[in-house]
PDB file of C-alpha atoms in Angstrom:
ATOM      1  CA  MET F 284      -0.119  -0.003  -0.017  1.00 75.00           C
ATOM      2  CA  ILE F 285       3.204   2.424   0.898  1.00 91.00           C
ATOM      3  CA  GLU F 286       4.906   2.921  -1.990  1.00 91.00           C
ATOM      4  CA  ALA F 287       8.632   4.575  -2.165  1.00 91.00           C
ATOM      5  CA  GLY F 288       7.210   8.271  -2.657  1.00 93.00           C
ATOM      6  CA  VAL F 289       5.077   8.299   0.217  1.00 95.00           C
ATOM      7  CA  ALA F 290       7.753   6.428   2.491  1.00 95.00           C
ATOM      8  CA  SER F 291      10.055   9.082   1.758  1.00 96.00           C
ATOM      9  CA  PHE F 292       7.838  11.216   2.464  1.00 96.00           C
ATOM     10  CA  ILE F 293       6.392  10.084   5.602  1.00 97.00           C
ATOM     11  CA  GLU F 294       9.757   9.608   7.207  1.00 97.00           C
ATOM     12  CA  GLY F 295      10.808  13.331   6.141  1.00 95.00           C
ATOM     13  CA  ARG F 296      10.759  16.269   7.712  1.00 95.00           C
ATOM     14  CA  VAL F 297       7.102  16.202   8.335  1.00 97.00           C
ATOM     15  CA  MET F 298       5.019  17.134  11.241  1.00 97.00           C
ATOM     16  CA  ILE F 299       2.591  14.135  12.264  1.00 98.00           C
ATOM     17  CA  LEU F 300      -0.538  14.350  13.987  1.00 97.00           C
ATOM     18  CA  ILE F 301      -2.305  11.060  15.598  1.00 98.00           C
ATOM     19  CA  ALA F 302      -5.357  10.311  16.898  1.00 98.00           C
ATOM     20  CA  THR F 303      -6.524   7.135  18.685  1.00 98.00           C
ATOM     21  CA  ARG F 304      -9.853   6.755  20.112  1.00 97.00           C
ATOM     22  CA  ASN F 305     -11.203   6.425  23.881  1.00 96.00           C
ATOM     23  CA  ASP F 306     -14.079   4.023  25.154  1.00 94.00           C
ATOM     24  CA  ALA F 307     -16.540   6.437  24.000  1.00 96.00           C
ATOM     25  CA  HIS F 308     -15.000   6.550  20.402  1.00 95.00           C
ATOM     26  CA  ARG F 309     -13.834  10.382  21.378  1.00 97.00           C
ATOM     27  CA  PRO F 310     -10.687  10.992  19.686  1.00 96.00           C
ATOM     28  CA  MET F 311      -7.253  11.386  21.967  1.00 97.00           C
ATOM     29  CA  ILE F 312      -4.820  13.363  19.954  1.00 97.00           C
ATOM     30  CA  GLY F 313      -1.061  14.148  20.054  1.00 97.00           C
ATOM     31  CA  ARG F 314       2.062  14.328  17.666  1.00 96.00           C
ATOM     32  CA  ALA F 315       4.396  11.878  16.654  1.00 98.00           C
ATOM     33  CA  THR F 316       7.975  12.403  17.162  1.00 97.00           C
ATOM     34  CA  GLY F 317       9.012  10.943  14.071  1.00 97.00           C
ATOM     35  CA  ALA F 318       8.059   7.943  11.408  1.00 98.00           C
ATOM     36  CA  ARG F 319       9.059   4.876  10.049  1.00 97.00           C
ATOM     37  CA  PHE F 320       8.296   2.472   7.091  1.00 97.00           C
ATOM     38  CA  ASP F 321       9.107  -1.144   7.279  1.00 96.00           C
ATOM     39  CA  SER F 322       9.509  -1.952   3.666  1.00 94.00           C
ATOM     40  CA  ASP F 323       9.760  -5.492   4.750  1.00 95.00           C
ATOM     41  CA  ASN F 324       6.229  -6.261   6.875  1.00 96.00           C
ATOM     42  CA  GLY F 325       4.031  -2.878   5.466  1.00 95.00           C
ATOM     43  CA  ARG F 326       3.954  -1.120   8.563  1.00 98.00           C
ATOM     44  CA  ILE F 327       4.465   1.988   9.782  1.00 98.00           C
ATOM     45  CA  SER F 328       6.174   2.970  13.513  1.00 98.00           C
ATOM     46  CA  LEU F 329       5.654   6.087  15.072  1.00 98.00           C
ATOM     47  CA  LEU F 330       7.853   7.739  18.423  1.00 98.00           C
ATOM     48  CA  VAL F 331       5.148   9.295  20.495  1.00 98.00           C
ATOM     49  CA  SER F 332       5.928  11.507  23.504  1.00 97.00           C
ATOM     50  CA  ALA F 333       3.814   9.562  26.314  1.00 97.00           C
ATOM     51  CA  SER F 334       4.691  12.588  29.033  1.00 95.00           C
ATOM     52  CA  GLN F 335       3.162  15.111  26.129  1.00 95.00           C
ATOM     53  CA  TRP F 336       0.608  13.063  25.269  1.00 97.00           C
ATOM     54  CA  PRO F 337      -0.947  10.691  27.762  1.00 97.00           C
ATOM     55  CA  ASP F 338      -4.199  10.317  26.645  1.00 97.00           C
ATOM     56  CA  ALA F 339      -3.487   8.892  23.052  1.00 98.00           C
ATOM     57  CA  VAL F 340      -0.643   6.862  24.386  1.00 98.00           C
ATOM     58  CA  ALA F 341      -2.881   5.788  26.848  1.00 98.00           C
ATOM     59  CA  HIS F 342      -5.592   4.079  24.205  1.00 98.00           C
ATOM     60  CA  ALA F 343      -3.146   2.898  21.745  1.00 98.00           C
ATOM     61  CA  VAL F 344      -3.681  -0.466  22.247  1.00 98.00           C
ATOM     62  CA  PRO F 345      -2.975  -3.364  19.694  1.00 98.00           C
ATOM     63  CA  GLU F 346      -5.725  -3.710  17.315  1.00 97.00           C
ATOM     64  CA  ALA F 347      -7.374  -0.452  18.524  1.00 98.00           C
ATOM     65  CA  PRO F 348      -7.605   2.156  15.321  1.00 98.00           C
ATOM     66  CA  ILE F 349      -4.787   5.111  14.870  1.00 98.00           C
ATOM     67  CA  SER F 350      -4.759   7.678  12.414  1.00 98.00           C
ATOM     68  CA  ALA F 351      -1.834   9.388  11.043  1.00 98.00           C
ATOM     69  CA  THR F 352      -1.552  12.698   9.259  1.00 98.00           C
ATOM     70  CA  PHE F 353       1.610  13.700   7.660  1.00 98.00           C
ATOM     71  CA  VAL F 354       2.004  17.353   6.591  1.00 97.00           C
ATOM     72  CA  LYS F 355       4.628  19.115   5.047  1.00 97.00           C
ATOM     73  CA  PRO F 356       5.150  22.829   6.580  1.00 96.00           C
ATOM     74  CA  ASP F 357       6.336  24.803   4.159  1.00 94.00           C
ATOM     75  CA  ASN F 358       3.268  23.853   1.431  1.00 94.00           C
ATOM     76  CA  TYR F 359       0.967  21.873   3.627  1.00 94.00           C
ATOM     77  CA  LYS F 360       1.056  18.811   1.333  1.00 95.00           C
ATOM     78  CA  ALA F 361      -0.503  16.149   3.253  1.00 96.00           C
ATOM     79  CA  TYR F 362      -1.031  12.072   3.834  1.00 96.00           C
ATOM     80  CA  GLN F 363      -3.533  11.022   6.024  1.00 97.00           C
ATOM     81  CA  ILE F 364      -3.266   6.927   7.059  1.00 97.00           C
ATOM     82  CA  LYS F 365      -4.933   4.724   9.090  1.00 97.00           C
ATOM     83  CA  GLY F 366      -5.501   1.278  10.117  1.00 98.00           C
ATOM     84  CA  PRO F 367      -4.969  -1.201  13.381  1.00 98.00           C
ATOM     85  CA  ILE F 368      -1.952  -0.395  15.844  1.00 98.00           C
ATOM     86  CA  ILE F 369       0.140  -3.929  16.146  1.00 98.00           C
ATOM     87  CA  GLU F 370       2.280  -2.760  18.876  1.00 98.00           C
ATOM     88  CA  VAL F 371       2.931  -0.706  21.768  1.00 98.00           C
ATOM     89  CA  ARG F 372       6.284  -0.466  23.360  1.00 98.00           C
ATOM     90  CA  ALA F 373       9.253   2.037  25.028  1.00 97.00           C
ATOM     91  CA  ALA F 374      11.235   3.484  22.674  1.00 98.00           C
ATOM     92  CA  ASP F 375      14.628   1.711  22.741  1.00 98.00           C
ATOM     93  CA  THR F 376      18.131   3.555  22.199  1.00 97.00           C
ATOM     94  CA  ILE F 377      18.180   3.647  18.401  1.00 97.00           C
ATOM     95  CA  ASP F 378      14.492   5.163  18.672  1.00 97.00           C
ATOM     96  CA  GLN F 379      15.742   7.764  21.385  1.00 97.00           C
ATOM     97  CA  ALA F 380      17.812   8.821  18.910  1.00 98.00           C
ATOM     98  CA  ARG F 381      15.917   9.007  15.496  1.00 97.00           C
ATOM     99  CA  GLY F 382      13.123  10.774  17.814  1.00 97.00           C
ATOM    100  CA  SER F 383      16.176  13.813  19.283  1.00 97.00           C
ATOM    101  CA  ARG F 384      17.143  13.992  15.689  1.00 97.00           C
ATOM    102  CA  TYR F 385      13.403  14.656  14.433  1.00 97.00           C
ATOM    103  CA  VAL F 386      12.921  16.907  16.746  1.00 96.00           C
ATOM    104  CA  ALA F 387      16.035  18.785  15.751  1.00 95.00           C
ATOM    105  CA  ASP F 388      15.374  18.386  12.437  1.00 96.00           C
ATOM    106  CA  MET F 389      12.052  19.916  12.720  1.00 95.00           C
ATOM    107  CA  LEU F 390      12.825  22.977  15.348  1.00 95.00           C
ATOM    108  CA  ALA F 391      15.300  23.797  11.860  1.00 95.00           C
ATOM    109  CA  GLU F 392      12.836  23.293   9.591  1.00 95.00           C
ATOM    110  CA  MET F 393       9.862  25.367  11.505  1.00 95.00           C
ATOM    111  CA  GLY F 394      12.589  27.867  12.159  1.00 94.00           C
ATOM    112  CA  ALA F 395      13.240  28.465   9.146  1.00 95.00           C
ATOM    113  CA  LEU F 396       9.465  29.783   8.318  1.00 95.00           C
ATOM    114  CA  GLY F 397       9.386  32.140  11.217  1.00 95.00           C
ATOM    115  CA  VAL F 398       8.012  29.243  13.853  1.00 93.00           C
ATOM    116  CA  SER F 399       9.860  29.380  17.292  1.00 91.00           C
ATOM    117  CA  ARG F 400      11.305  26.843  19.808  1.00 88.00           C
ATOM    118  CA  LEU F 401       8.886  28.657  22.284  1.00 90.00           C
ATOM    119  CA  GLN F 402       6.073  28.065  20.274  1.00 91.00           C
ATOM    120  CA  LEU F 403       6.549  24.517  19.391  1.00 90.00           C
ATOM    121  CA  SER F 404       7.743  23.601  22.915  1.00 85.00           C
ATOM    122  CA  SER F 405       4.203  22.431  23.638  1.00 84.00           C
ATOM    123  CA  THR F 406       3.859  20.429  20.786  1.00 87.00           C
ATOM    124  CA  LEU F 407       7.432  18.337  20.031  1.00 91.00           C
ATOM    125  CA  SER F 408       9.268  16.403  22.482  1.00 93.00           C
ATOM    126  CA  ASP F 409      11.520  13.694  22.559  1.00 95.00           C
ATOM    127  CA  ARG F 410      11.107  12.770  26.253  1.00 96.00           C
ATOM    128  CA  ASN F 411       9.631   9.333  27.372  1.00 97.00           C
ATOM    129  CA  LEU F 412       9.056   8.292  24.157  1.00 98.00           C
ATOM    130  CA  VAL F 413       7.046   5.059  23.606  1.00 98.00           C
ATOM    131  CA  ARG F 414       7.070   3.461  19.831  1.00 98.00           C
ATOM    132  CA  ILE F 415       3.464   2.719  18.202  1.00 98.00           C
ATOM    133  CA  THR F 416       3.412   0.056  15.140  1.00 98.00           C
ATOM    134  CA  PHE F 417       0.713   0.101  12.994  1.00 98.00           C
ATOM    135  CA  PHE F 418      -0.483  -1.618   9.541  1.00 97.00           C
ATOM    136  CA  PRO F 419      -1.345   1.256   6.931  1.00 97.00           C
ATOM    137  CA  ARG F 420      -5.269   0.210   5.896  1.00 96.00           C
ATOM    138  CA  ASP F 421      -6.235   3.389   4.449  1.00 96.00           C
ATOM    139  CA  LEU F 422      -4.342   5.973   2.400  1.00 96.00           C
ATOM    140  CA  PHE F 423      -6.040   9.214   2.162  1.00 95.00           C
ATOM    141  CA  VAL F 424      -4.527  12.459   0.576  1.00 90.00           C
ATOM    142  CA  GLN F 425      -5.113  15.544   2.340  1.00 89.00           C
ATOM    143  CA  THR F 426      -3.275  18.350   1.008  1.00 85.00           C
ATOM    144  CA  PRO F 427      -5.577  21.380   0.707  1.00 82.00           C
ATOM    145  CA  GLY F 428      -7.554  21.638  -2.509  1.00 84.00           C
ATOM    146  CA  PRO F 429      -9.877  19.635  -4.505  1.00 84.00           C
ATOM    147  CA  GLU F 430      -7.928  16.532  -4.246  1.00 85.00           C
ATOM    148  CA  ALA F 431      -8.249  16.401  -0.344  1.00 82.00           C
ATOM    149  CA  GLY F 432      -9.868  13.369   1.182  1.00 86.00           C
ATOM    150  CA  ARG F 433      -9.171  11.178  -1.824  1.00 89.00           C
ATOM    151  CA  ARG F 434      -8.189   7.649  -1.000  1.00 89.00           C
ATOM    152  CA  LEU F 435      -5.151   5.925  -2.656  1.00 85.00           C
ATOM    153  CA  GLY F 436      -5.243   2.643  -4.282  1.00 74.00           C
ATOM    154  CA  ASP F 437      -2.601  -0.100  -3.494  1.00 47.00           C
ATOM    155  CA  SER F 438      -0.425   1.855  -6.013  1.00 40.00           C
ATOM    156  CA  GLY F 439      -0.734   5.217  -4.239  1.00 41.00           C
ATOM    157  CA  THR F 440       0.943   8.268  -5.444  1.00 44.00           C
ATOM    158  CA  ALA F 441       4.605   9.558  -5.668  1.00 42.00           C
ATOM    159  CA  ALA F 442       5.578  12.227  -3.139  1.00 43.00           C
ATOM    160  CA  SER F 443       7.504  15.284  -3.446  1.00 42.00           C
TER     161      SER F 443
END
């Protein structure tokens, strides 16, 4: 389902919004601190700060649905990917390094657009990371405009 262009996009310098849901089906939102696509098994792993986004993480359990929206901040090109959670575990040292690199990269990316570190401090964190892995079932274009909300097929489209 996830082709190389989309995989590269979601692993790049994009803001990542996530949503799980509680028992009443109310969304529990948060932001991820980086994403990885595993082409061998087709799964996506997100790093999320449990201390920054406790409700979203608390409701991230195997078999529950998750939604992740990946947005390029300089042009708002966006994809949304939904699917069932496969695994939730504490971040290991490799994950932690990736999360820290993601924060540094996004601070630079957003700084170049005029967004300060202070403005991002309430949404971007590499503290207390957990790794949420899910299997993508649905992929949508979410870039504002006439294509927004369009479901992409198994082949996807190239992302730039």
